[in-house]
């Protein structure tokens, strides 16, 4: 069974004039456990709307989103989300930013178990040396690594990446793509990446699902990317 199924997911927004625009025009997609799927679409296609629906941050107008066969409800611990922009708390250190998520999600674990988890994920993204730094003391790439560490520390069933590299310069983006590859091999987690970068989709994903251009996006072609891993 797929870990995630989307069936006929639609979403419209109404503008100030009262006119409505259908952004998602019936999205069908299945994602298998352990798979890395890239959803590729132009800017404005509805990628953020789609991944926010999976995250439980946006409620679709119709259709179904099933996680292990159950409808998703609200933004849960089973889906870790990394946005385009860093969304770290500026007054908290790297360690504290990750700890906040870990404390919210793993309430039943002991302090030492939580500390170990935080340390492991921060080290996994290569920031073990920067645990005590504030976001303002980090480069853009480092901040996105913290966001990835925070999402992984929640131990989500699915990691949702919303153009996490698009705000970075080309060299940093290439470095972080390598990091995502490496993290993927170590963590073996189901990952959904939305991106408008064809090369990035082909580099990272097992399958690439192409969204049709706005409005009323659907999933068009789906490509298998047969790269030996
Ligand atoms: P993408 O991530 O592919 O760039 P988005 O999902 O962000 O696409 O946006 C798709 C369309 O929906 C855009 O035209 C955008 O202006 C519109 N949109 C997104 N969020 C809202 C909202 N909360 N209210 C109204 N319109 C929105
Ligand atoms: P990126 O993560 O964007 O690829 P690098 O890994 O190349 O950045 O950064 C190399 C080192 O430079 C980092 O380990 C960090 O110590 C330091 N550094 C980079 N940018 C900043 C910054 N804006 N503030 C403080 N330190 C930085």
Coordinates of C-alpha atoms and ligand atoms in Angstrom, one line a residue:
X1 CA 0.0 0.0 0.0
X2 CA 1.2 3.5 -0.7
X3 CA 2.2 5.6 2.4
X4 CA 0.4 8.6 0.8
X5 CA -2.5 8.8 -1.6
X6 CA -4.0 11.9 -3.1
X7 CA -7.3 11.5 -4.9
X8 CA -9.0 14.3 -6.8
X9 CA -7.7 17.0 -4.5
X10 CA -9.0 20.4 -5.5
X11 CA -8.5 23.9 -4.0
X12 CA -9.8 27.3 -5.0
X13 CA -9.0 30.7 -3.6
X14 CA -11.3 33.7 -3.9
X15 CA -9.8 37.1 -4.7
X16 CA -10.8 40.5 -3.5
X17 CA -13.2 40.9 -6.4
X18 CA -15.0 37.8 -5.4
X19 CA -13.8 35.8 -8.4
X20 CA -12.4 32.4 -7.5
X21 CA -9.4 30.8 -9.0
X22 CA -9.1 27.1 -9.0
X23 CA -5.4 26.4 -8.1
X24 CA -5.6 22.6 -7.7
X25 CA -7.8 21.0 -10.3
X26 CA -7.9 17.5 -9.1
X27 CA -4.6 16.1 -8.0
X28 CA -4.0 12.3 -8.1
X29 CA -0.8 11.0 -6.7
X30 CA 0.5 7.9 -4.8
X31 CA 3.8 7.8 -3.0
X32 CA 5.3 4.5 -1.8
X33 CA 7.1 4.1 1.5
X34 CA 10.8 5.1 1.3
X35 CA 10.3 6.8 -2.1
X36 CA 11.7 10.2 -3.0
X37 CA 9.1 12.0 -5.2
X38 CA 9.7 15.4 -6.7
X39 CA 6.7 17.5 -7.7
X40 CA 7.9 19.8 -10.5
X41 CA 6.0 22.8 -11.6
X42 CA 6.3 26.4 -12.8
X43 CA 6.1 29.2 -10.3
X44 CA 2.4 29.8 -9.4
X45 CA 1.4 26.3 -10.5
X46 CA 0.1 25.5 -7.0
X47 CA 3.1 23.5 -5.5
X48 CA 3.0 25.3 -2.1
X49 CA -0.8 24.9 -2.0
X50 CA -0.4 21.2 -2.7
X51 CA 2.4 20.4 -0.2
X52 CA 0.6 22.6 2.4
X53 CA -2.5 20.4 1.9
X54 CA -0.4 17.3 2.6
X55 CA 1.1 19.0 5.6
X56 CA -2.4 19.8 6.9
X57 CA -1.9 23.5 6.7
X58 CA -4.4 24.0 3.9
X59 CA -7.8 22.3 3.7
X60 CA -8.7 21.1 0.2
X61 CA -12.2 21.8 -1.1
X62 CA -12.7 18.2 -2.2
X63 CA -10.8 15.0 -2.7
X64 CA -8.9 12.8 -0.3
X65 CA -5.4 12.9 1.2
X66 CA -4.7 9.6 3.0
X67 CA -1.6 8.8 5.1
X68 CA -1.3 5.1 5.5
X69 CA -5.0 4.9 4.5
X70 CA -6.2 7.4 7.1
X71 CA -7.3 11.0 6.2
X72 CA -4.7 13.5 7.3
X73 CA -5.9 15.9 10.0
X74 CA -4.1 19.1 10.9
X75 CA -0.4 19.5 10.9
X76 CA 0.9 16.5 12.6
X77 CA 4.2 15.0 13.9
X78 CA 4.0 12.4 11.1
X79 CA 4.8 15.1 8.5
X80 CA 8.0 17.2 8.9
X81 CA 8.0 20.3 6.8
X82 CA 10.8 22.5 5.5
X83 CA 9.9 25.8 3.8
X84 CA 11.6 28.0 1.3
X85 CA 12.5 30.6 3.9
X86 CA 14.1 29.5 7.1
X87 CA 11.3 29.9 9.7
X88 CA 13.8 29.6 12.6
X89 CA 13.2 31.5 15.8
X90 CA 15.9 34.2 15.6
X91 CA 16.4 34.5 19.4
X92 CA 17.0 30.8 19.9
X93 CA 20.2 28.9 19.2
X94 CA 20.4 26.0 16.7
X95 CA 20.1 23.5 19.5
X96 CA 17.1 25.4 21.0
X97 CA 15.3 25.7 17.7
X98 CA 15.5 21.9 17.2
X99 CA 14.7 21.2 20.8
X100 CA 11.5 23.2 20.6
X101 CA 10.1 20.8 17.9
X102 CA 11.5 17.8 19.7
X103 CA 9.8 18.7 23.0
X104 CA 6.5 19.3 21.2
X105 CA 6.6 16.0 19.4
X106 CA 8.4 13.6 21.7
X107 CA 6.9 14.6 25.0
X108 CA 7.1 11.0 26.4
X109 CA 10.8 10.7 25.9
X110 CA 13.4 11.5 28.6
X111 CA 15.5 14.6 28.5
X112 CA 18.6 12.6 27.7
X113 CA 16.9 10.8 24.9
X114 CA 15.7 14.1 23.5
X115 CA 19.1 15.6 23.8
X116 CA 20.7 12.7 22.0
X117 CA 18.2 12.9 19.2
X118 CA 18.9 16.7 18.8
X119 CA 22.6 16.1 18.7
X120 CA 22.4 13.3 16.2
X121 CA 20.3 15.3 13.7
X122 CA 22.3 18.5 14.1
X123 CA 25.5 16.5 13.5
X124 CA 23.8 14.7 10.6
X125 CA 23.4 18.0 8.8
X126 CA 27.0 18.9 9.6
X127 CA 26.3 21.6 12.2
X128 CA 27.6 19.9 15.3
X129 CA 30.0 22.8 15.8
X130 CA 27.3 25.4 15.6
X131 CA 24.8 24.1 18.2
X132 CA 25.0 27.3 20.2
X133 CA 24.8 29.8 17.4
X134 CA 21.8 32.0 16.6
X135 CA 20.3 32.0 13.1
X136 CA 21.8 35.5 12.5
X137 CA 25.3 34.0 12.9
X138 CA 24.6 31.4 10.2
X139 CA 24.8 31.5 6.4
X140 CA 21.7 30.8 4.4
X141 CA 22.7 27.2 3.7
X142 CA 23.4 26.6 7.3
X143 CA 20.0 27.9 8.3
X144 CA 18.3 25.5 5.8
X145 CA 20.3 22.7 7.3
X146 CA 18.9 23.6 10.7
X147 CA 15.4 23.5 9.3
X148 CA 16.1 20.0 7.8
X149 CA 17.6 18.9 11.2
X150 CA 14.5 20.1 13.0
X151 CA 12.2 18.3 10.6
X152 CA 14.2 15.1 10.8
X153 CA 14.3 15.3 14.6
X154 CA 10.5 15.0 14.6
X155 CA 11.0 11.6 13.0
X156 CA 8.2 12.2 10.6
X157 CA 6.7 9.4 8.4
X158 CA 7.1 11.8 5.5
X159 CA 9.5 14.7 5.0
X160 CA 8.0 17.5 3.0
X161 CA 10.4 19.9 1.3
X162 CA 8.9 23.1 -0.2
X163 CA 11.6 24.5 -2.4
X164 CA 14.1 24.4 0.5
X165 CA 17.0 25.4 -1.7
X166 CA 15.4 28.0 -4.0
X167 CA 16.5 31.0 -2.0
X168 CA 20.2 29.9 -2.0
X169 CA 23.0 30.9 -4.4
X170 CA 23.9 28.2 -7.0
X171 CA 27.0 26.9 -5.2
X172 CA 25.3 26.6 -1.9
X173 CA 22.3 24.9 -3.6
X174 CA 24.6 22.3 -5.2
X175 CA 26.2 21.6 -1.8
X176 CA 22.9 21.2 -0.1
X177 CA 21.6 18.9 -2.9
X178 CA 24.6 16.6 -2.1
X179 CA 23.7 16.8 1.6
X180 CA 20.1 15.8 0.9
X181 CA 21.4 12.8 -1.1
X182 CA 23.6 11.8 1.8
X183 CA 20.9 12.3 4.4
X184 CA 18.5 10.4 2.3
X185 CA 20.8 7.4 2.2
X186 CA 21.3 7.5 6.0
X187 CA 17.7 8.1 7.0
X188 CA 15.7 6.1 4.3
X189 CA 12.7 8.3 4.9
X190 CA 9.9 9.0 2.4
X191 CA 10.5 12.4 1.0
X192 CA 8.4 14.8 -1.2
X193 CA 10.1 17.7 -2.7
X194 CA 8.4 20.5 -4.6
X195 CA 10.6 22.4 -6.9
X196 CA 10.6 24.4 -10.1
X197 CA 14.1 23.3 -10.9
X198 CA 14.2 20.4 -13.4
X199 CA 17.8 19.5 -12.7
X200 CA 17.2 19.3 -9.0
X201 CA 14.2 17.1 -9.5
X202 CA 16.1 14.7 -11.8
X203 CA 19.2 14.7 -9.5
X204 CA 17.4 13.9 -6.3
X205 CA 14.1 12.1 -6.9
X206 CA 13.2 8.5 -7.7
X207 CA 10.1 9.7 -9.5
X208 CA 9.3 13.2 -10.9
X209 CA 5.6 14.2 -11.1
X210 CA 5.0 17.2 -13.3
X211 CA 2.2 19.6 -12.5
X212 CA 0.3 21.1 -15.4
X213 CA 0.6 24.9 -15.5
X214 CA -1.8 27.1 -13.6
X215 CA -4.7 27.3 -13.2
X216 CA -6.4 24.1 -12.1
X217 CA -3.2 22.1 -11.8
X218 CA -3.3 18.3 -12.2
X219 CA -0.4 15.9 -12.2
X220 CA 0.6 15.4 -15.8
X221 CA 3.4 13.1 -16.7
X222 CA 5.2 11.0 -14.1
X223 CA 8.8 10.0 -14.9
X224 CA 10.8 7.3 -13.2
X225 CA 14.3 8.4 -12.7
X226 CA 16.4 5.2 -12.8
X227 CA 19.6 6.3 -11.1
X228 CA 21.4 3.5 -9.3
X229 CA 21.7 4.5 -5.6
Ligands
LIG1 P1 3.7 27.6 -6.4 O1 4.1 27.1 -5.0 O2 3.7 26.6 -7.4 O3 4.4 28.9 -6.8 P2 1.3 28.5 -4.9 O4 0.6 27.3 -4.4 O5 2.1 29.3 -4.0 O6 2.1 28.0 -6.2 O7 0.2 29.4 -5.6 C1 -0.6 29.0 -6.6 C2 -1.6 30.2 -6.9 O8 -2.5 30.3 -5.8 C3 -1.0 31.5 -7.1 O9 -1.7 32.2 -8.1 C4 -1.2 32.2 -5.8 O10 -1.3 33.6 -6.0 C5 -2.5 31.6 -5.3 N1 -2.6 31.6 -3.8 C6 -1.7 30.9 -3.0 N2 -2.1 31.0 -1.7 C7 -3.2 31.8 -1.7 C8 -4.0 32.3 -0.7 N3 -3.8 32.0 0.6 N4 -5.0 33.2 -1.0 C9 -5.2 33.4 -2.3 N5 -4.5 33.0 -3.4 C10 -3.5 32.2 -3.1
LIG2 P1 26.8 27.4 3.3 O1 26.2 26.6 4.3 O2 25.9 28.6 2.9 O3 27.3 26.5 2.1 P2 29.4 27.3 4.1 O4 29.2 26.0 4.6 O5 30.2 27.5 2.8 O6 28.0 28.1 3.9 O7 30.0 28.2 5.2 C1 31.3 27.9 5.6 C2 31.5 28.4 7.0 O8 31.5 29.8 7.0 C3 30.5 28.0 8.0 O9 30.8 26.8 8.7 C4 30.4 29.1 8.9 O10 31.2 28.9 10.0 C5 30.9 30.3 8.1 N1 29.8 31.2 7.7 C6 29.3 31.3 6.4 N2 28.4 32.3 6.3 C7 28.3 32.8 7.6 C8 27.5 33.9 8.1 N3 26.7 34.6 7.4 N4 27.7 34.2 9.4 C9 28.6 33.5 10.1 N5 29.3 32.5 9.7 C10 29.2 32.2 8.4

